Amino acid sequence: MRHMSTHHEQGILLASIGAERAGDPHLRALSRLMVASQRGEAKLFAHWWASWFVEPMQICSAQERASMPGLLDTADIANLRSAVSFDSLFVDLMTRHHRGAVAMANSQLRDGSDPRLRIMAHAIRHEQQGEIALMHGVEGINAVANAFRNMFADNANTANGLRVNPGR
């Protein structure tokens, strides 16, 4: 919960920047959706933590952040804030960030024991892969096929990856 909360904190920051700066209206709308979904999940984690533990949730250490899959560094975020070609950089960075979240969710699915956290990990994996597909222009029957495959596997971090429309 601590690690995904930290990861979501950065995801909310990135998506908020996207909601403000994206030139593509579809990407702006998707960014707003990302902010809302990750804020909701972060609130759920905070609620669970408060109901399960006496101590407040501690922020992740610098060492934990450095080893966290997909967590961007301050230079990446600064580059995003000042990017002239914002949309393409946003898609690249948010894709890397989301792939990290999928990897973290896979770890929970593989090694976790609490069924609630495993269900949440499954939902996060599915959601993040869907958002990657949308950022890369997957639509129509390809979007439906990707969504179905994403329910059962990590397709964001595999050699096959997502099937995207080459025009986007």
PDB file of C-alpha atoms in Angstrom:
ATOM      1  CA  MET A   1       0.000   0.000   0.000  1.00  0.00           C
ATOM      2  CA  ARG A   2       2.815   2.398   0.842  1.00  0.00           C
ATOM      3  CA  HIS A   3       4.618   1.813  -2.418  1.00  0.00           C
ATOM      4  CA  MET A   4       1.548   2.067  -4.638  1.00  0.00           C
ATOM      5  CA  SER A   5       0.412   5.169  -2.742  1.00  0.00           C
ATOM      6  CA  THR A   6       3.782   6.777  -3.458  1.00  0.00           C
ATOM      7  CA  HIS A   7       3.608   5.671  -7.074  1.00  0.00           C
ATOM      8  CA  HIS A   8       0.072   7.058  -7.411  1.00  0.00           C
ATOM      9  CA  GLU A   9       1.170  10.345  -5.861  1.00  0.00           C
ATOM     10  CA  GLN A  10       3.541  10.833  -8.780  1.00  0.00           C
ATOM     11  CA  GLY A  11       0.945   9.553 -11.251  1.00  0.00           C
ATOM     12  CA  ILE A  12      -1.496  12.191 -10.015  1.00  0.00           C
ATOM     13  CA  LEU A  13       1.181  14.870 -10.464  1.00  0.00           C
ATOM     14  CA  LEU A  14       1.999  13.722 -14.010  1.00  0.00           C
ATOM     15  CA  ALA A  15      -1.651  13.414 -15.013  1.00  0.00           C
ATOM     16  CA  SER A  16      -2.421  16.847 -13.538  1.00  0.00           C
ATOM     17  CA  ILE A  17       0.307  18.330 -15.711  1.00  0.00           C
ATOM     18  CA  GLY A  18      -1.173  16.440 -18.671  1.00  0.00           C
ATOM     19  CA  ALA A  19      -4.658  17.777 -17.939  1.00  0.00           C
ATOM     20  CA  GLU A  20      -3.283  21.319 -18.070  1.00  0.00           C
ATOM     21  CA  ARG A  21      -0.786  21.090 -20.922  1.00  0.00           C
ATOM     22  CA  ALA A  22      -1.839  18.403 -23.402  1.00  0.00           C
ATOM     23  CA  GLY A  23      -2.668  19.774 -26.820  1.00  0.00           C
ATOM     24  CA  ASP A  24      -4.806  16.784 -27.795  1.00  0.00           C
ATOM     25  CA  PRO A  25      -8.260  17.092 -26.177  1.00  0.00           C
ATOM     26  CA  HIS A  26      -8.472  13.270 -25.916  1.00  0.00           C
ATOM     27  CA  LEU A  27      -5.199  13.229 -23.971  1.00  0.00           C
ATOM     28  CA  ARG A  28      -6.390  16.068 -21.697  1.00  0.00           C
ATOM     29  CA  ALA A  29      -9.596  14.162 -20.933  1.00  0.00           C
ATOM     30  CA  LEU A  30      -7.692  10.918 -20.327  1.00  0.00           C
ATOM     31  CA  SER A  31      -5.335  12.794 -18.001  1.00  0.00           C
ATOM     32  CA  ARG A  32      -8.299  14.037 -15.954  1.00  0.00           C
ATOM     33  CA  LEU A  33      -9.577  10.450 -15.752  1.00  0.00           C
ATOM     34  CA  MET A  34      -6.135   9.302 -14.536  1.00  0.00           C
ATOM     35  CA  VAL A  35      -6.140  11.959 -11.801  1.00  0.00           C
ATOM     36  CA  ALA A  36      -9.591  10.914 -10.621  1.00  0.00           C
ATOM     37  CA  SER A  37      -8.940   7.175 -10.631  1.00  0.00           C
ATOM     38  CA  GLN A  38      -5.571   7.387  -8.904  1.00  0.00           C
ATOM     39  CA  ARG A  39      -6.872   9.830  -6.278  1.00  0.00           C
ATOM     40  CA  GLY A  40      -9.702   7.413  -5.554  1.00  0.00           C
ATOM     41  CA  GLU A  41      -7.338   4.468  -5.221  1.00  0.00           C
ATOM     42  CA  ALA A  42      -4.974   6.494  -3.009  1.00  0.00           C
ATOM     43  CA  LYS A  43      -7.903   7.383  -0.719  1.00  0.00           C
ATOM     44  CA  LEU A  44      -8.851   3.725  -0.528  1.00  0.00           C
ATOM     45  CA  PHE A  45      -5.293   2.771   0.432  1.00  0.00           C
ATOM     46  CA  ALA A  46      -5.216   5.514   3.095  1.00  0.00           C
ATOM     47  CA  HIS A  47      -8.527   4.304   4.508  1.00  0.00           C
ATOM     48  CA  TRP A  48      -7.397   0.680   4.587  1.00  0.00           C
ATOM     49  CA  TRP A  49      -4.100   1.633   6.200  1.00  0.00           C
ATOM     50  CA  ALA A  50      -5.848   3.655   8.920  1.00  0.00           C
ATOM     51  CA  SER A  51      -8.219   0.770   9.655  1.00  0.00           C
ATOM     52  CA  TRP A  52      -5.482  -1.902   9.708  1.00  0.00           C
ATOM     53  CA  PHE A  53      -2.592  -0.160  11.488  1.00  0.00           C
ATOM     54  CA  VAL A  54      -2.142   2.135  14.468  1.00  0.00           C
ATOM     55  CA  GLU A  55       0.738   4.181  13.033  1.00  0.00           C
ATOM     56  CA  PRO A  56       0.156   6.537  10.108  1.00  0.00           C
ATOM     57  CA  MET A  57       1.370   5.464   6.681  1.00  0.00           C
ATOM     58  CA  GLN A  58       5.022   6.429   6.305  1.00  0.00           C
ATOM     59  CA  ILE A  59       6.257   7.962   3.079  1.00  0.00           C
ATOM     60  CA  CYS A  60       8.635   5.814   1.072  1.00  0.00           C
ATOM     61  CA  SER A  61      12.333   6.419   1.622  1.00  0.00           C
ATOM     62  CA  ALA A  62      14.645   7.678  -1.104  1.00  0.00           C
ATOM     63  CA  GLN A  63      16.034   4.142  -1.419  1.00  0.00           C
ATOM     64  CA  GLU A  64      12.527   2.688  -1.839  1.00  0.00           C
ATOM     65  CA  ARG A  65      11.693   5.339  -4.441  1.00  0.00           C
ATOM     66  CA  ALA A  66      14.920   4.680  -6.349  1.00  0.00           C
ATOM     67  CA  SER A  67      14.060   0.992  -6.692  1.00  0.00           C
ATOM     68  CA  MET A  68      10.390   1.545  -7.526  1.00  0.00           C
ATOM     69  CA  PRO A  69       9.512   0.468 -11.078  1.00  0.00           C
ATOM     70  CA  GLY A  70       8.437   3.329 -13.318  1.00  0.00           C
ATOM     71  CA  LEU A  71       8.946   6.099 -10.780  1.00  0.00           C
ATOM     72  CA  LEU A  72      10.355   9.062 -12.673  1.00  0.00           C
ATOM     73  CA  ASP A  73      13.116  11.284 -11.378  1.00  0.00           C
ATOM     74  CA  THR A  74      12.910  15.036 -10.862  1.00  0.00           C
ATOM     75  CA  ALA A  75      14.695  15.723 -14.152  1.00  0.00           C
ATOM     76  CA  ASP A  76      12.011  13.807 -16.073  1.00  0.00           C
ATOM     77  CA  ILE A  77       9.278  15.832 -14.403  1.00  0.00           C
ATOM     78  CA  ALA A  78      11.112  19.114 -15.022  1.00  0.00           C
ATOM     79  CA  ASN A  79      11.519  18.157 -18.699  1.00  0.00           C
ATOM     80  CA  LEU A  80       7.817  17.402 -18.906  1.00  0.00           C
ATOM     81  CA  ARG A  81       6.842  20.728 -17.347  1.00  0.00           C
ATOM     82  CA  SER A  82       8.918  22.665 -19.896  1.00  0.00           C
ATOM     83  CA  ALA A  83       8.486  20.425 -22.965  1.00  0.00           C
ATOM     84  CA  VAL A  84       7.693  22.094 -26.261  1.00  0.00           C
ATOM     85  CA  SER A  85       6.468  18.801 -27.773  1.00  0.00           C
ATOM     86  CA  PHE A  86       4.457  18.047 -24.676  1.00  0.00           C
ATOM     87  CA  ASP A  87       2.034  15.345 -25.850  1.00  0.00           C
ATOM     88  CA  SER A  88       4.626  12.869 -27.108  1.00  0.00           C
ATOM     89  CA  LEU A  89       6.850  13.288 -24.037  1.00  0.00           C
ATOM     90  CA  PHE A  90       3.834  12.947 -21.742  1.00  0.00           C
ATOM     91  CA  VAL A  91       2.775   9.702 -23.434  1.00  0.00           C
ATOM     92  CA  ASP A  92       6.327   8.321 -23.206  1.00  0.00           C
ATOM     93  CA  LEU A  93       6.783   9.224 -19.524  1.00  0.00           C
ATOM     94  CA  MET A  94       3.292   8.212 -18.422  1.00  0.00           C
ATOM     95  CA  THR A  95       3.651   4.922 -20.301  1.00  0.00           C
ATOM     96  CA  ARG A  96       6.901   4.220 -18.422  1.00  0.00           C
ATOM     97  CA  HIS A  97       5.225   5.205 -15.151  1.00  0.00           C
ATOM     98  CA  HIS A  98       2.173   3.004 -15.802  1.00  0.00           C
ATOM     99  CA  ARG A  99       4.339   0.037 -16.836  1.00  0.00           C
ATOM    100  CA  GLY A 100       5.999   0.354 -13.452  1.00  0.00           C
ATOM    101  CA  ALA A 101       2.624   0.267 -11.711  1.00  0.00           C
ATOM    102  CA  VAL A 102       1.712  -2.855 -13.692  1.00  0.00           C
ATOM    103  CA  ALA A 103       4.985  -4.486 -12.570  1.00  0.00           C
ATOM    104  CA  MET A 104       4.230  -3.557  -8.958  1.00  0.00           C
ATOM    105  CA  ALA A 105       0.700  -4.952  -9.243  1.00  0.00           C
ATOM    106  CA  ASN A 106       2.099  -8.176 -10.709  1.00  0.00           C
ATOM    107  CA  SER A 107       4.377  -8.516  -7.714  1.00  0.00           C
ATOM    108  CA  GLN A 108       1.389  -8.220  -5.373  1.00  0.00           C
ATOM    109  CA  LEU A 109      -0.594 -10.705  -7.435  1.00  0.00           C
ATOM    110  CA  ARG A 110       2.302 -13.159  -7.377  1.00  0.00           C
ATOM    111  CA  ASP A 111       3.432 -12.746  -3.755  1.00  0.00           C
ATOM    112  CA  GLY A 112       0.607 -11.058  -1.836  1.00  0.00           C
ATOM    113  CA  SER A 113      -1.598 -12.887   0.609  1.00  0.00           C
ATOM    114  CA  ASP A 114      -4.380 -10.396   1.432  1.00  0.00           C
ATOM    115  CA  PRO A 115      -7.273 -10.987  -0.985  1.00  0.00           C
ATOM    116  CA  ARG A 116      -8.334  -7.324  -0.885  1.00  0.00           C
ATOM    117  CA  LEU A 117      -4.897  -6.164  -1.971  1.00  0.00           C
ATOM    118  CA  ARG A 118      -4.721  -8.840  -4.643  1.00  0.00           C
ATOM    119  CA  ILE A 119      -8.083  -7.684  -6.056  1.00  0.00           C
ATOM    120  CA  MET A 120      -6.871  -4.075  -5.996  1.00  0.00           C
ATOM    121  CA  ALA A 121      -3.631  -5.111  -7.728  1.00  0.00           C
ATOM    122  CA  HIS A 122      -5.632  -6.850 -10.443  1.00  0.00           C
ATOM    123  CA  ALA A 123      -7.764  -3.735 -10.930  1.00  0.00           C
ATOM    124  CA  ILE A 124      -4.704  -1.460 -11.070  1.00  0.00           C
ATOM    125  CA  ARG A 125      -2.964  -3.702 -13.588  1.00  0.00           C
ATOM    126  CA  HIS A 126      -6.039  -3.750 -15.812  1.00  0.00           C
ATOM    127  CA  GLU A 127      -6.648   0.001 -15.482  1.00  0.00           C
ATOM    128  CA  GLN A 128      -3.055   1.056 -16.113  1.00  0.00           C
ATOM    129  CA  GLN A 129      -2.733  -1.155 -19.180  1.00  0.00           C
ATOM    130  CA  GLY A 130      -5.993   0.248 -20.524  1.00  0.00           C
ATOM    131  CA  GLU A 131      -4.752   3.798 -20.061  1.00  0.00           C
ATOM    132  CA  ILE A 132      -1.501   2.938 -21.848  1.00  0.00           C
ATOM    133  CA  ALA A 133      -3.520   1.590 -24.769  1.00  0.00           C
ATOM    134  CA  LEU A 134      -5.687   4.717 -24.889  1.00  0.00           C
ATOM    135  CA  MET A 135      -2.629   6.990 -24.800  1.00  0.00           C
ATOM    136  CA  HIS A 136      -1.209   5.086 -27.760  1.00  0.00           C
ATOM    137  CA  GLY A 137      -4.376   5.403 -29.813  1.00  0.00           C
ATOM    138  CA  VAL A 138      -5.775   1.908 -29.494  1.00  0.00           C
ATOM    139  CA  GLU A 139      -9.440   1.978 -30.399  1.00  0.00           C
ATOM    140  CA  GLY A 140     -12.281  -0.102 -31.774  1.00  0.00           C
ATOM    141  CA  ILE A 141     -11.948  -3.878 -31.779  1.00  0.00           C
ATOM    142  CA  ASN A 142      -8.244  -3.629 -30.865  1.00  0.00           C
ATOM    143  CA  ALA A 143      -9.213  -1.792 -27.664  1.00  0.00           C
ATOM    144  CA  VAL A 144     -11.714  -4.501 -26.771  1.00  0.00           C
ATOM    145  CA  ALA A 145      -9.198  -7.272 -27.511  1.00  0.00           C
ATOM    146  CA  ASN A 146      -6.493  -5.525 -25.463  1.00  0.00           C
ATOM    147  CA  ALA A 147      -8.881  -4.996 -22.546  1.00  0.00           C
ATOM    148  CA  PHE A 148      -9.794  -8.687 -22.564  1.00  0.00           C
ATOM    149  CA  ARG A 149      -6.127  -9.774 -22.634  1.00  0.00           C
ATOM    150  CA  ASN A 150      -5.258  -7.234 -19.921  1.00  0.00           C
ATOM    151  CA  MET A 151      -7.718  -8.863 -17.525  1.00  0.00           C
ATOM    152  CA  PHE A 152      -5.518 -11.942 -17.441  1.00  0.00           C
ATOM    153  CA  ALA A 153      -1.919 -10.826 -17.977  1.00  0.00           C
ATOM    154  CA  ASP A 154       0.712  -8.123 -17.966  1.00  0.00           C
ATOM    155  CA  ASN A 155       0.778  -7.044 -21.583  1.00  0.00           C
ATOM    156  CA  ALA A 156       2.450  -3.696 -20.904  1.00  0.00           C
ATOM    157  CA  ASN A 157       5.804  -5.232 -19.966  1.00  0.00           C
ATOM    158  CA  THR A 158       5.973  -8.064 -22.483  1.00  0.00           C
ATOM    159  CA  ALA A 159       7.684  -8.323 -25.838  1.00  0.00           C
ATOM    160  CA  ASN A 160       4.285  -8.453 -27.527  1.00  0.00           C
ATOM    161  CA  GLY A 161       3.162  -5.243 -25.866  1.00  0.00           C
ATOM    162  CA  LEU A 162      -0.019  -3.541 -26.918  1.00  0.00           C
ATOM    163  CA  ARG A 163      -1.465  -3.587 -30.382  1.00  0.00           C
ATOM    164  CA  VAL A 164      -1.648   0.040 -31.389  1.00  0.00           C
ATOM    165  CA  ASN A 165      -2.805   1.988 -34.402  1.00  0.00           C
ATOM    166  CA  PRO A 166       0.307   3.034 -36.307  1.00  0.00           C
ATOM    167  CA  GLY A 167      -1.213   6.442 -37.143  1.00  0.00           C
ATOM    168  CA  ARG A 168      -0.902   7.713 -33.560  1.00  0.00           C
TER     169      ARG A 168
END
